[in-house]
Tab-separated table of C-alpha atoms in Angstrom:
chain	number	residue	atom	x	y	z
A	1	UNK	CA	0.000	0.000	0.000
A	2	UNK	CA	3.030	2.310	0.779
A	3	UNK	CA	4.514	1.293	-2.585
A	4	UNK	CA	0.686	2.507	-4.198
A	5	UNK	CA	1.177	5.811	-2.550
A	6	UNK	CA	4.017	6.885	-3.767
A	7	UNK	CA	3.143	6.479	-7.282
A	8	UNK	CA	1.211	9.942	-7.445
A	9	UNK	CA	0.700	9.174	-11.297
A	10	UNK	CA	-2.889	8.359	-12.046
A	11	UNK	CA	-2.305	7.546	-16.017
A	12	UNK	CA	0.307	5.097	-14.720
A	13	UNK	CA	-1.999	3.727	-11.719
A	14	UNK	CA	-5.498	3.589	-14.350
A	15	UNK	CA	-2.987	1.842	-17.110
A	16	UNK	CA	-1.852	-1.042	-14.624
A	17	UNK	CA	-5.038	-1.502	-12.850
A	18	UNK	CA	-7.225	-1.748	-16.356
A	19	UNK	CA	-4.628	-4.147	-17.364
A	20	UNK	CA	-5.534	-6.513	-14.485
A	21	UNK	CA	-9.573	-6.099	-15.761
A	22	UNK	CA	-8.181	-7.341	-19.110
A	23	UNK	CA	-6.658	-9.952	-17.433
A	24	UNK	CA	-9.320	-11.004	-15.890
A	25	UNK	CA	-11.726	-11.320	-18.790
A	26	UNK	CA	-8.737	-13.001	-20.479
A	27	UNK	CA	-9.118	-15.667	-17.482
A	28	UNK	CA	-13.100	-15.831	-17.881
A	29	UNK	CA	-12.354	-16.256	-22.220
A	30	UNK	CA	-9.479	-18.963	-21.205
A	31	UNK	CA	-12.694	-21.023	-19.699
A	32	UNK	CA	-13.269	-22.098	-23.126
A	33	UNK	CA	-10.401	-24.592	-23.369
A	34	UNK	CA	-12.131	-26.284	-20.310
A	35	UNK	CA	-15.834	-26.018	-21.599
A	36	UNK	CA	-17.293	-26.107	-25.554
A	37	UNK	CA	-20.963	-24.717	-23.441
A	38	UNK	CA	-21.968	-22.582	-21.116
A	39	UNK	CA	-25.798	-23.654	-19.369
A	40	UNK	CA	-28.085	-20.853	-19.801
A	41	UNK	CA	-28.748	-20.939	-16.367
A	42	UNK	CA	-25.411	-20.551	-15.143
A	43	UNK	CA	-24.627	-17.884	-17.696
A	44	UNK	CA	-27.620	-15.612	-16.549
A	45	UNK	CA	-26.469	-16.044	-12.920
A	46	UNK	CA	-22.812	-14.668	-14.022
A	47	UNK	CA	-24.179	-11.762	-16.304
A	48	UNK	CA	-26.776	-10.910	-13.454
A	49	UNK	CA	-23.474	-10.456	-10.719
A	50	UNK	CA	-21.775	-8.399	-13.183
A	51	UNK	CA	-24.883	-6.589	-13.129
A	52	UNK	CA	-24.982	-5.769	-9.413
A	53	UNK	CA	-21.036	-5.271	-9.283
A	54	UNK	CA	-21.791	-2.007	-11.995
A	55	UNK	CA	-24.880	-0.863	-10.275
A	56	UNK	CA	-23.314	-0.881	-6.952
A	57	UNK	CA	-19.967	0.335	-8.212
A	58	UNK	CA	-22.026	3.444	-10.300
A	59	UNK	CA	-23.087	4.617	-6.906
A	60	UNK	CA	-20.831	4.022	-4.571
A	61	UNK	CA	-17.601	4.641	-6.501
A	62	UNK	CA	-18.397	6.935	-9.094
A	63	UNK	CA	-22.037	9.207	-8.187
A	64	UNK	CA	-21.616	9.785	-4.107
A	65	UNK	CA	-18.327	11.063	-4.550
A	66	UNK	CA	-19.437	13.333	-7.604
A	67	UNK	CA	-22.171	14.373	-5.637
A	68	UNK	CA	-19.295	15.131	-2.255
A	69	UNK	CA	-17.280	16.836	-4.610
A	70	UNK	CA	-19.186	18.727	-5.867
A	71	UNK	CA	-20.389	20.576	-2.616
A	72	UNK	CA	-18.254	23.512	-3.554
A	73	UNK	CA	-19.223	24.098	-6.637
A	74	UNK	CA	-20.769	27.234	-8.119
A	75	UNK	CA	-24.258	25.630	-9.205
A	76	UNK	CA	-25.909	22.537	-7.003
A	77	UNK	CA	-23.780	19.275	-6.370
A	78	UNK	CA	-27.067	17.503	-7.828
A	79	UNK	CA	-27.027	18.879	-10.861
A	80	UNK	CA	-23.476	18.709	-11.803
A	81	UNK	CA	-24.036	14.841	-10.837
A	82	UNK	CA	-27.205	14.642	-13.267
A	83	UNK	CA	-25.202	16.753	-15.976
A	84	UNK	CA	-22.697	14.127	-15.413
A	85	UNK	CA	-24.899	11.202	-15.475
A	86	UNK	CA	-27.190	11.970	-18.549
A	87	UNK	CA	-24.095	12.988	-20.581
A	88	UNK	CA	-22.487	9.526	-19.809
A	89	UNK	CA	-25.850	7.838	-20.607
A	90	UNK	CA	-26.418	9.862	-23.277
A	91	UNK	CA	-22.745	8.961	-24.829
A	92	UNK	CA	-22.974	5.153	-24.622
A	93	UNK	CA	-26.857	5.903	-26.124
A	94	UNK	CA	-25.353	7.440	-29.227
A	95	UNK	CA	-22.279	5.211	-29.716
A	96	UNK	CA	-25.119	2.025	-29.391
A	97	UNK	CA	-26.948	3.686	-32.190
A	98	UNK	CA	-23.850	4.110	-34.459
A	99	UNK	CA	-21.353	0.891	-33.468
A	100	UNK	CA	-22.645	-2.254	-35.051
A	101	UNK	CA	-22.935	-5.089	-32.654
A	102	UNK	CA	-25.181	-8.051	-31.926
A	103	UNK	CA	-26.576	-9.130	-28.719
A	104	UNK	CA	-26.180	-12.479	-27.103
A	105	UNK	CA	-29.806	-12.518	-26.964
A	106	UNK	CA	-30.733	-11.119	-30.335
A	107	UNK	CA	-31.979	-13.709	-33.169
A	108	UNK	CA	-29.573	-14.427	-36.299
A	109	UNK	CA	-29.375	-11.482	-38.576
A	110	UNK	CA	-30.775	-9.284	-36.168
A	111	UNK	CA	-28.093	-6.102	-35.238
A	112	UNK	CA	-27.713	-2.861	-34.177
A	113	UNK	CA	-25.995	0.143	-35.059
A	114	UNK	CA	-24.808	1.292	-39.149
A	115	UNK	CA	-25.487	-1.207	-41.696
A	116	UNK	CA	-22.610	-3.961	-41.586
A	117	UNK	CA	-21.599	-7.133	-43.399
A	118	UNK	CA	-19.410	-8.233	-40.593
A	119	UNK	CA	-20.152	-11.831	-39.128
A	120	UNK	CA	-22.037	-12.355	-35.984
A	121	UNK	CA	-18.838	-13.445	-33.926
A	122	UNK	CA	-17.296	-9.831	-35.043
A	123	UNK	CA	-20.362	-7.948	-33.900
A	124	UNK	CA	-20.787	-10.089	-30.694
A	125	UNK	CA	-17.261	-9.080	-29.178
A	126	UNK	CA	-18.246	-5.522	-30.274
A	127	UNK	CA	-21.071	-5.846	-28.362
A	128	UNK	CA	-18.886	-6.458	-25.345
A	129	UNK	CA	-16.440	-4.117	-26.222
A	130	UNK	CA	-18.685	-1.423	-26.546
A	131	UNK	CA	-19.781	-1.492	-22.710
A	132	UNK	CA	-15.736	-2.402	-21.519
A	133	UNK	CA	-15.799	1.438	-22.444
A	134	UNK	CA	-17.170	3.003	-19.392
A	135	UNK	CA	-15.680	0.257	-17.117
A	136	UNK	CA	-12.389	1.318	-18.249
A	137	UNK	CA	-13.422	4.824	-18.178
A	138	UNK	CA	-15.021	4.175	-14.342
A	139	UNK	CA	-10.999	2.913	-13.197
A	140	UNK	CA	-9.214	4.953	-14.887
A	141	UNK	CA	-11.497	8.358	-13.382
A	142	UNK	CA	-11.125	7.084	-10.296
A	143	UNK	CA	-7.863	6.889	-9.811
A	144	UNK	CA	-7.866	10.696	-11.478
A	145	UNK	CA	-9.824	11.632	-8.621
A	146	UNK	CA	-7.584	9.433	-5.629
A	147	UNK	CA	-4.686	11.760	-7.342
A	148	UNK	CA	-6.345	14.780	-6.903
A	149	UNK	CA	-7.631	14.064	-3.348
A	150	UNK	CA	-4.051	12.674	-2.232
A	151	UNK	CA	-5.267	10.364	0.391
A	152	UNK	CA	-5.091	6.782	1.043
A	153	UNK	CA	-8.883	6.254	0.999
A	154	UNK	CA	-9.590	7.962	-2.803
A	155	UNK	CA	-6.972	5.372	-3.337
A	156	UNK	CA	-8.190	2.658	-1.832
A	157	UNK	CA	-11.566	3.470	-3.089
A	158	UNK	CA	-10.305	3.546	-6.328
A	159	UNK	CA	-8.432	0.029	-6.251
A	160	UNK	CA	-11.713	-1.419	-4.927
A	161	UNK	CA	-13.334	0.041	-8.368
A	162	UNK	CA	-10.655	-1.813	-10.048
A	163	UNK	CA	-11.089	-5.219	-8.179
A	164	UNK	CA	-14.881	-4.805	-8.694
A	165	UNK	CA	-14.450	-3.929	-12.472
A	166	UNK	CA	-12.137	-7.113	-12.484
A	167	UNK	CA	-14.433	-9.847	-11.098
A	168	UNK	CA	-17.151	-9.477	-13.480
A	169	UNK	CA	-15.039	-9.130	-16.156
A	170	UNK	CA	-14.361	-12.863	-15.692
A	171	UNK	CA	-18.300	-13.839	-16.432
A	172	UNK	CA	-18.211	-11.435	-19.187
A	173	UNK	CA	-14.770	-12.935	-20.979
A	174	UNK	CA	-16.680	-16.826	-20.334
A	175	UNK	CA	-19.889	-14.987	-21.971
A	176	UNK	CA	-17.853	-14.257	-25.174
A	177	UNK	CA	-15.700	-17.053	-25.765
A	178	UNK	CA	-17.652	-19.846	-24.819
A	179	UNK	CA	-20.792	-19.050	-27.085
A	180	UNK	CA	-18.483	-18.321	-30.058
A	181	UNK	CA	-17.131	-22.036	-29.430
A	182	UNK	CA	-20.909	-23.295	-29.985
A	183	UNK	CA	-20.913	-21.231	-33.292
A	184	UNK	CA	-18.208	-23.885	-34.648
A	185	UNK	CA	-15.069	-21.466	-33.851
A	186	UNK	CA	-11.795	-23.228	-32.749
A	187	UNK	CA	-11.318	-22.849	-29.191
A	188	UNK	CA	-7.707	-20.635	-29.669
A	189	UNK	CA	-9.857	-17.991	-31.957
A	190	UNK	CA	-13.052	-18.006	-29.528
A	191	UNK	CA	-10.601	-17.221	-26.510
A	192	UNK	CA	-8.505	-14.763	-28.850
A	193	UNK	CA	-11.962	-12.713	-29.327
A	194	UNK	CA	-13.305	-13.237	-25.981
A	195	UNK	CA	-9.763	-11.708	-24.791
A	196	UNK	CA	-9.602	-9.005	-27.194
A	197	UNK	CA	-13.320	-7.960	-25.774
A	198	UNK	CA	-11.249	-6.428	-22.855
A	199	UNK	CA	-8.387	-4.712	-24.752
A	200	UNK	CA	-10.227	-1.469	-24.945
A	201	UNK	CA	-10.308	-0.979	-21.192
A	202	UNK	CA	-6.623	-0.037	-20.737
A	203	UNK	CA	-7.176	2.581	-23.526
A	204	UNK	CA	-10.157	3.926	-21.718
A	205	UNK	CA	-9.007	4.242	-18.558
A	206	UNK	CA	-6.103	6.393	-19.448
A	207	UNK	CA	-7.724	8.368	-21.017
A	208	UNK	CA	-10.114	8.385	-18.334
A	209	UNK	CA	-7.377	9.663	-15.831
A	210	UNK	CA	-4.995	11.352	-18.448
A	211	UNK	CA	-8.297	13.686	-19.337
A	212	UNK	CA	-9.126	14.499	-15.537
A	213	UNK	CA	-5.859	15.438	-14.417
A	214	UNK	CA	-5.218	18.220	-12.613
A	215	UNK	CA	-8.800	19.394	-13.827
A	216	UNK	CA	-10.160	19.277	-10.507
A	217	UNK	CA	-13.485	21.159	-11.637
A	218	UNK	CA	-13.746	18.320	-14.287
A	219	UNK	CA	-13.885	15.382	-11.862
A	220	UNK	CA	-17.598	15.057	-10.516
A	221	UNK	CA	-18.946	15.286	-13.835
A	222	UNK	CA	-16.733	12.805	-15.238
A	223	UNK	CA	-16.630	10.488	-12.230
A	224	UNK	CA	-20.987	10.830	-13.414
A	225	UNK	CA	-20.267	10.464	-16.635
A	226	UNK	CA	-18.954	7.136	-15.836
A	227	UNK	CA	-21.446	6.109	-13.535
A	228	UNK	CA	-24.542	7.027	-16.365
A	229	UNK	CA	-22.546	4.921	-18.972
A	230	UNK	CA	-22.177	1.760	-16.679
A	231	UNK	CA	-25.733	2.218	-15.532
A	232	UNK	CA	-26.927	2.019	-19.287
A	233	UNK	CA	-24.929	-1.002	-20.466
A	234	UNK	CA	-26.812	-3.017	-17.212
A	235	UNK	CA	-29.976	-1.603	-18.202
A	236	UNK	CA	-29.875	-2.013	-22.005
A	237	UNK	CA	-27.853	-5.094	-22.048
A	238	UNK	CA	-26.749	-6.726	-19.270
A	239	UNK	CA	-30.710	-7.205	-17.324
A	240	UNK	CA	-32.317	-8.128	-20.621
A	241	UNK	CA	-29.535	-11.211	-21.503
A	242	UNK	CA	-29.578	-11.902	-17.835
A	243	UNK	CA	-33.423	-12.719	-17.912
A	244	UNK	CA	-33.825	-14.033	-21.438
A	245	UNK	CA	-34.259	-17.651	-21.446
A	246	UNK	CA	-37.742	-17.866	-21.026
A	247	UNK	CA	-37.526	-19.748	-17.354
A	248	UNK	CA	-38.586	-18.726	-14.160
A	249	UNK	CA	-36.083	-20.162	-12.030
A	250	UNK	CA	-33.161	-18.960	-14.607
A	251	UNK	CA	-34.415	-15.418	-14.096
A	252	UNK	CA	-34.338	-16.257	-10.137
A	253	UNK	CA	-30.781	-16.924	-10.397
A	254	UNK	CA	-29.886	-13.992	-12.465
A	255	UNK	CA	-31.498	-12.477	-9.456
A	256	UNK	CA	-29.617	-13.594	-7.003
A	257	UNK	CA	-26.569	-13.168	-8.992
A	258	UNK	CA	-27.566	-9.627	-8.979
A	259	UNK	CA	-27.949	-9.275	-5.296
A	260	UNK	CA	-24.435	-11.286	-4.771
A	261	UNK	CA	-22.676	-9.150	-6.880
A	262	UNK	CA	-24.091	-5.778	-5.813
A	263	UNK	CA	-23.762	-6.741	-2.267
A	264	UNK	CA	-20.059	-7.998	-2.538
A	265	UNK	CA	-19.168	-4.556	-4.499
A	266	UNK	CA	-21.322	-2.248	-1.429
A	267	UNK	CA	-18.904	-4.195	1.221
A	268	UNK	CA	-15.756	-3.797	-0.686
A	269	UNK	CA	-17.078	0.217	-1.248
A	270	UNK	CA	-18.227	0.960	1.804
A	271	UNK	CA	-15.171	-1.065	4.024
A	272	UNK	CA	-12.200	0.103	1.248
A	273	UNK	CA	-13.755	3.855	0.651
């Protein structure tokens, strides 16, 4: 921890901690050399605890300390958090509406986004890459604002964003690799896409932390700005693939997955922060 605080560089600090998230969803993609399918129910359960890890990490990492730092602001702390927080949502809204990508959950043929000829397995990891944005983004404005506050608890606050980021990552590398595998691709390429899913984190967090530092008056509305853009990946993507399936009892265990995640993400918060 000593070591940690004496590296006051936050590009540095966002650029090594995003790196372990892309590890990690390199681990979950490295599941297909152990498994050719994934049961649905098992699935939902993982994509339902990344679920809760986000939501609870979108609040307790990224919008309470917006709304703290804010206090001394020249116009109300909750507006520069809902400025924030639409303009995060509202980012992620437009780049759904212009990336193509496929859901898990969407029939053959059926895509989002510009026009494309690319093949379902391209627009699949896009689909996963395209909400790895604002996780890396999340990290990597964290540790922008543990820099500017200079204390150990921004800090550890901000490694506990990292951690959280980096457990569901895991489900999320298994939820791209493993389904590609069904789709007839060799088990090196499906883990070689499920891995590459994750590469865009490292870029986003640095320039998550590279844009907010020393721009102090920057940092709630980015630190919101993360927390909108997580919060619309669960809701647009994350809930609906998490209770697809048709089943009652599958959607119960998304559930619970839910409340596992979000509660192990509060105590790591609340007990780190």
């Amino acid at each position: 921890m000593e070591f940690l605080a004496k590296i006051n560089d936050p590009v540095l600090l966002a650029l090594a901690s995003t790196c372990f998230t892309w590890f990690m969803t390199a681990l979950g993609a490295g599941m297909v050399f152990f498994f050719k399918e994934i049961n649905k129910r098992v699935l939902n359960m993982m994509l339902g605890f990344a679920a809760g890890i986000m939501v609870a990490a979108s609040f307790w990492s990224l919008l309470e300390p917006a709304i703290e730092m804010a206090q001394s602001a020249p116009i109300p702390a909750w507006l520069v958090a809902a400025i924030g927080f639409v303009g995060g949502a509202g980012f992620l809204c437009l780049a759904d509406h212009v990336m193509p990508h496929a859901h898990f959950f969407a029939k053959e043929g059926q895509t989002e986004g510009i026009p494309t000829h690319l093949k379902r397995s391209i627009l699949l990891v896009f689909s996963i890459t395209l909400h790895n944005i604002p996780e890396g983004l999340a990290v990597g404005v964290a540790f922008g604002a543990a820099a500017a506050s200079g204390d150990h608890t921004s800090l550890l606050a901000a490694m506990a964003v990292a951690l959280g980021i980096g457990l569901q990552n895991f489900p999320e590398g298994a939820a791209v690799s493993i389904p590609l595998r069904r789709e007839g691709m060799s088990r090196f390429k499906s883990f070689m896409y499920g891995q590459a899913s994750g590469v865009v984190e490292p870029m986003a967090g640095v320039l998550g932390a590279w844009a907010v530092a020393g721009m102090t008056p920057v940092l709630p509305y980015a630190l919101a700005f993360a927390a909108g853009a997580m919060l619309y990946v669960v809701v647009e993507e994350l809930i609906p693939e998490a209770q697809s399936g048709g089943e009652h009892e599958s959607a119960d265990l998304s559930t619970i997955g839910f409340i596992v995640g979000f509660t192990i993400m509060m105590i790591m918060d609340v007990a780190l922060g």
